[in-house]
Structure formats: structure tokens, C-alpha cells
PDB file of C-alpha atoms in Angstrom:
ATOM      1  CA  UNK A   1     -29.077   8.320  -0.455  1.00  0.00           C
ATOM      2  CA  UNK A   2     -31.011   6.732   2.561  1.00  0.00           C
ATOM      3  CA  UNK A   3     -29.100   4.876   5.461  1.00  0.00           C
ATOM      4  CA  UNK A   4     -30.479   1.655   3.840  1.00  0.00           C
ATOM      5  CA  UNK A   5     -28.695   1.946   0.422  1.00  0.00           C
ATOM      6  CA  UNK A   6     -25.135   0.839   0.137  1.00  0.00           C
ATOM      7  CA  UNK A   7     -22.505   2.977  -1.564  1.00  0.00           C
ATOM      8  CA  UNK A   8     -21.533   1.489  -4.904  1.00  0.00           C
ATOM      9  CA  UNK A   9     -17.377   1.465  -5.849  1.00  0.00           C
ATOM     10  CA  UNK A  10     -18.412   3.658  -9.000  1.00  0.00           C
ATOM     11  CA  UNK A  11     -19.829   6.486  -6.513  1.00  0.00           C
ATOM     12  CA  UNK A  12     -17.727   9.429  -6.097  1.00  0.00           C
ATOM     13  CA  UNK A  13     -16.482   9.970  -2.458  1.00  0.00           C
ATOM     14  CA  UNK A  14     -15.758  13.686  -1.332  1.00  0.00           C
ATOM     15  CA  UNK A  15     -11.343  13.216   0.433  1.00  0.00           C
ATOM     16  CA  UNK A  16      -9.913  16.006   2.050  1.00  0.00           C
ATOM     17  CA  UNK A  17      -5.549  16.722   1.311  1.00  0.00           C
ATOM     18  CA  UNK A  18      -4.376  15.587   3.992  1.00  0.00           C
ATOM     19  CA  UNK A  19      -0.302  15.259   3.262  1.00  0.00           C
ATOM     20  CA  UNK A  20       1.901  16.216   0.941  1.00  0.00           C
ATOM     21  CA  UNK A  21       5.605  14.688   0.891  1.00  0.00           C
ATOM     22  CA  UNK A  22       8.186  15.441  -2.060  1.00  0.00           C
ATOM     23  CA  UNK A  23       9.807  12.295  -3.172  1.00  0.00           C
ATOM     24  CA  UNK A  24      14.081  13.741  -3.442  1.00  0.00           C
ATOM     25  CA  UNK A  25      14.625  10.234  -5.428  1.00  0.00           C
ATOM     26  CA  UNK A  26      15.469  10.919  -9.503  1.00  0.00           C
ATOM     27  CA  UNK A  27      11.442  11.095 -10.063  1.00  0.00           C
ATOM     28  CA  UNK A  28      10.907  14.187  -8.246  1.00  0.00           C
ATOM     29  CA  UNK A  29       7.676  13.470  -7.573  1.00  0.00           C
ATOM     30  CA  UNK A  30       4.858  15.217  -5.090  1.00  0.00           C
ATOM     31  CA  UNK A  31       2.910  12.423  -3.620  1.00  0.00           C
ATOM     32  CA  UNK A  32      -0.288  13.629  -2.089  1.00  0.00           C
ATOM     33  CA  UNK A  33      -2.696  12.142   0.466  1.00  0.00           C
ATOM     34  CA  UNK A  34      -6.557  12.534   0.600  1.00  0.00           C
ATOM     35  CA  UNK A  35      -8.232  11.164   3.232  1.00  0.00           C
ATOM     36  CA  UNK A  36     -12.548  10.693   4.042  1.00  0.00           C
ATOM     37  CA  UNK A  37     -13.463  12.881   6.528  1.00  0.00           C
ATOM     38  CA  UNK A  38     -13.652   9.745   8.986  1.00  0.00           C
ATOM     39  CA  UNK A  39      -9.658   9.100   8.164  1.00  0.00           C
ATOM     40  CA  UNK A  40     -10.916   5.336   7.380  1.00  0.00           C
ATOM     41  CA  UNK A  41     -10.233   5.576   3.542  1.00  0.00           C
ATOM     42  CA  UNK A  42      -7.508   6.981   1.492  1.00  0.00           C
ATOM     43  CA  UNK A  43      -6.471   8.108  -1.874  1.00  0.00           C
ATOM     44  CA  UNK A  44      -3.289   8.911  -3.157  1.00  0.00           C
ATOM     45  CA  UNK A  45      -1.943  10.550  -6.017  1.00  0.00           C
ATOM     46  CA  UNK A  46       1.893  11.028  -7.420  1.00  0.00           C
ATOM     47  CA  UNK A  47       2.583  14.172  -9.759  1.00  0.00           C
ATOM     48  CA  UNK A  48       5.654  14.975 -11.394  1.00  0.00           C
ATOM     49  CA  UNK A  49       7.011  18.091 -10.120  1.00  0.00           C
ATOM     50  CA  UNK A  50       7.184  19.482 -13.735  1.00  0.00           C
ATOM     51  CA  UNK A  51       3.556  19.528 -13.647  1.00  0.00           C
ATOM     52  CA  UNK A  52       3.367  22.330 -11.026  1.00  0.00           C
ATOM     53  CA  UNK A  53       3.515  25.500 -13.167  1.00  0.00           C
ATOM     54  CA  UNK A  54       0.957  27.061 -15.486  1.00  0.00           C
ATOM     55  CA  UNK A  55      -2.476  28.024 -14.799  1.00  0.00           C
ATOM     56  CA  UNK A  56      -3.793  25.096 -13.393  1.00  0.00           C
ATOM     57  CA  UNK A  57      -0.356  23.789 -11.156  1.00  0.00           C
ATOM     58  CA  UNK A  58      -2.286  23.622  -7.439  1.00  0.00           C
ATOM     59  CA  UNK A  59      -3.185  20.855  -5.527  1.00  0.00           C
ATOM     60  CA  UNK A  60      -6.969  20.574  -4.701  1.00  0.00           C
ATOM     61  CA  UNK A  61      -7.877  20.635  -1.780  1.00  0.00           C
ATOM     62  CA  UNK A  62     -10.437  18.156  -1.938  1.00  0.00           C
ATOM     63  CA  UNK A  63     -11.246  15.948  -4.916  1.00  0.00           C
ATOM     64  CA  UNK A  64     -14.038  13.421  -5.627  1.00  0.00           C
ATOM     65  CA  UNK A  65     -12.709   9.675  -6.353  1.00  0.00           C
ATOM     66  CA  UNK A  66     -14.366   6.536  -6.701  1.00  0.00           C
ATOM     67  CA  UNK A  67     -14.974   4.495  -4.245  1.00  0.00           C
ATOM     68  CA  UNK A  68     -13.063   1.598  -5.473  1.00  0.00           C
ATOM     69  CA  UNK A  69     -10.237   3.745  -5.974  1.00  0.00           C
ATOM     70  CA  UNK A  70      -9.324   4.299  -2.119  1.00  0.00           C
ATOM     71  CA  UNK A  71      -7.104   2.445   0.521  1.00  0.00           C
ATOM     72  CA  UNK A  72      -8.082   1.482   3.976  1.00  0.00           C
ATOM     73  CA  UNK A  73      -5.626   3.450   6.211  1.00  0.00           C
ATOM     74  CA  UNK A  74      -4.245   2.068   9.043  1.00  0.00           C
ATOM     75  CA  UNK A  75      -5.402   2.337  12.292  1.00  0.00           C
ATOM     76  CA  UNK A  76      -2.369   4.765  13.093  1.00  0.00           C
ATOM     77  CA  UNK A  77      -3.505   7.368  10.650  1.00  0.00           C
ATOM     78  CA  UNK A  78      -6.661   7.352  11.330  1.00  0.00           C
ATOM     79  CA  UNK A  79      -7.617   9.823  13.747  1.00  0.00           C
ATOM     80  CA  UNK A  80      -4.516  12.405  12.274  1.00  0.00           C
ATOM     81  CA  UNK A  81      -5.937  12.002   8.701  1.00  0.00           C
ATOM     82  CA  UNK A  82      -9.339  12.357  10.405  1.00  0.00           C
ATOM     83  CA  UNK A  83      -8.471  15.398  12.194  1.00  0.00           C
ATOM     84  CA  UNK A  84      -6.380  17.005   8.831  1.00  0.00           C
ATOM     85  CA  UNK A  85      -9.001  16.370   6.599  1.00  0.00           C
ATOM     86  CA  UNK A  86     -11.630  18.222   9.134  1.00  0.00           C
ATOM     87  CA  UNK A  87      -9.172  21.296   9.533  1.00  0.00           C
ATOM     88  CA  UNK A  88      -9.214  21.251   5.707  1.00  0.00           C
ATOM     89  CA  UNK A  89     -13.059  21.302   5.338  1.00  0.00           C
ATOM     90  CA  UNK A  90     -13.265  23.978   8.146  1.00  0.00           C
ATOM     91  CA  UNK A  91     -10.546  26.802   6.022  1.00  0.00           C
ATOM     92  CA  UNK A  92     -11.014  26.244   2.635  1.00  0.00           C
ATOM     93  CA  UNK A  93     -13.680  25.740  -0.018  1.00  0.00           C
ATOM     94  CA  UNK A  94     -13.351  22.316  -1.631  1.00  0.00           C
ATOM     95  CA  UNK A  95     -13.117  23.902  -5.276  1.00  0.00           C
ATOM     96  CA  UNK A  96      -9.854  25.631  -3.769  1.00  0.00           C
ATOM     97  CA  UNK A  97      -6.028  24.843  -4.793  1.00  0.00           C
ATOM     98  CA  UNK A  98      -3.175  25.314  -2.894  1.00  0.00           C
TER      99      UNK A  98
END
């Protein structure tokens, strides 16, 4: 894609993990956070903890979403989802799961 074409919202968009937090309430649920490399955009994803055994139970590490499907992070985040989602990129392959 050139610098003049725009991204459409159906184009997938590579996000790094960037946080994972365990909801204690009666869902039991892992809620994790992928950021854009740029920390501007996020995605987020809830999983019941149930889920987490077999052969396929890890969290990727990175994951393609569309565009439509992410959140504008606040300006807070930014620069720590930013700098999680390069340390990411740098020590694993994005195929990997934790």
C-alpha cells in the first residue's frame, strides 16, 4: 500500500499483547489488550478462563483485527502500550502463544 492510499476498516491491522488482567468477579474471565505498534489503537478481547486448556489454550502474541474493530487509547496509554507492544515484536515471533 502506497502513502497515498487510505486504510479501509475491513483491512487487517497487525496489535501486539500488550496486558493481560484476570477479572476475580463470578465470570472469571482473562481480558487481554493488543495494542498497534504506535499505542494509538487498541483491541481487546475477554476469554473465559475455562477456555485455557487443551492444545490450543495460549494467548497470541500478536493477532490481526480489523480495523474497525479497534479503540482509540487514551493519551495515558499510549506511549506504555507503545513501548509493550515494541518489546513484544522485539522477543517473540508473532505466530507465538504464551
Amino acid at each position: 500500500m502506497s502513502g497515498t492510499e487510505a486504510r479501509t476498516d475491513a483491512e487487517p491491522v497487525r496489535v501486539w499483547l500488550v496486558e493481560r488482567t484476570y477479572s476475580d468477579d463470578e465470570q472469571n474471565l482473562i481480558i487481554s489488550t493488543y495494542a498497534t505498534p504506535d499505542g494509538e489503537r487498541y483491541y481487546r478481547q475477554e476469554r473465559a478462563l475455562t477456555t485455557f486448556s487443551g492444545t490450543d489454550s495460549g494467548t497470541p502474541v500478536s493477532r490481526e483485527v480489523a480495523a474497525s474493530d479497534l479503540g482509540t487509547s487514551d493519551p495515558e496509554e499510549r506511549e506504555r502500550y507503545a513501548a509493550e507492544a515494541a518489546r513484544m515484536a522485539e522477543r517473540h515471533e508473532r505466530d507465538e502463544r504464551l
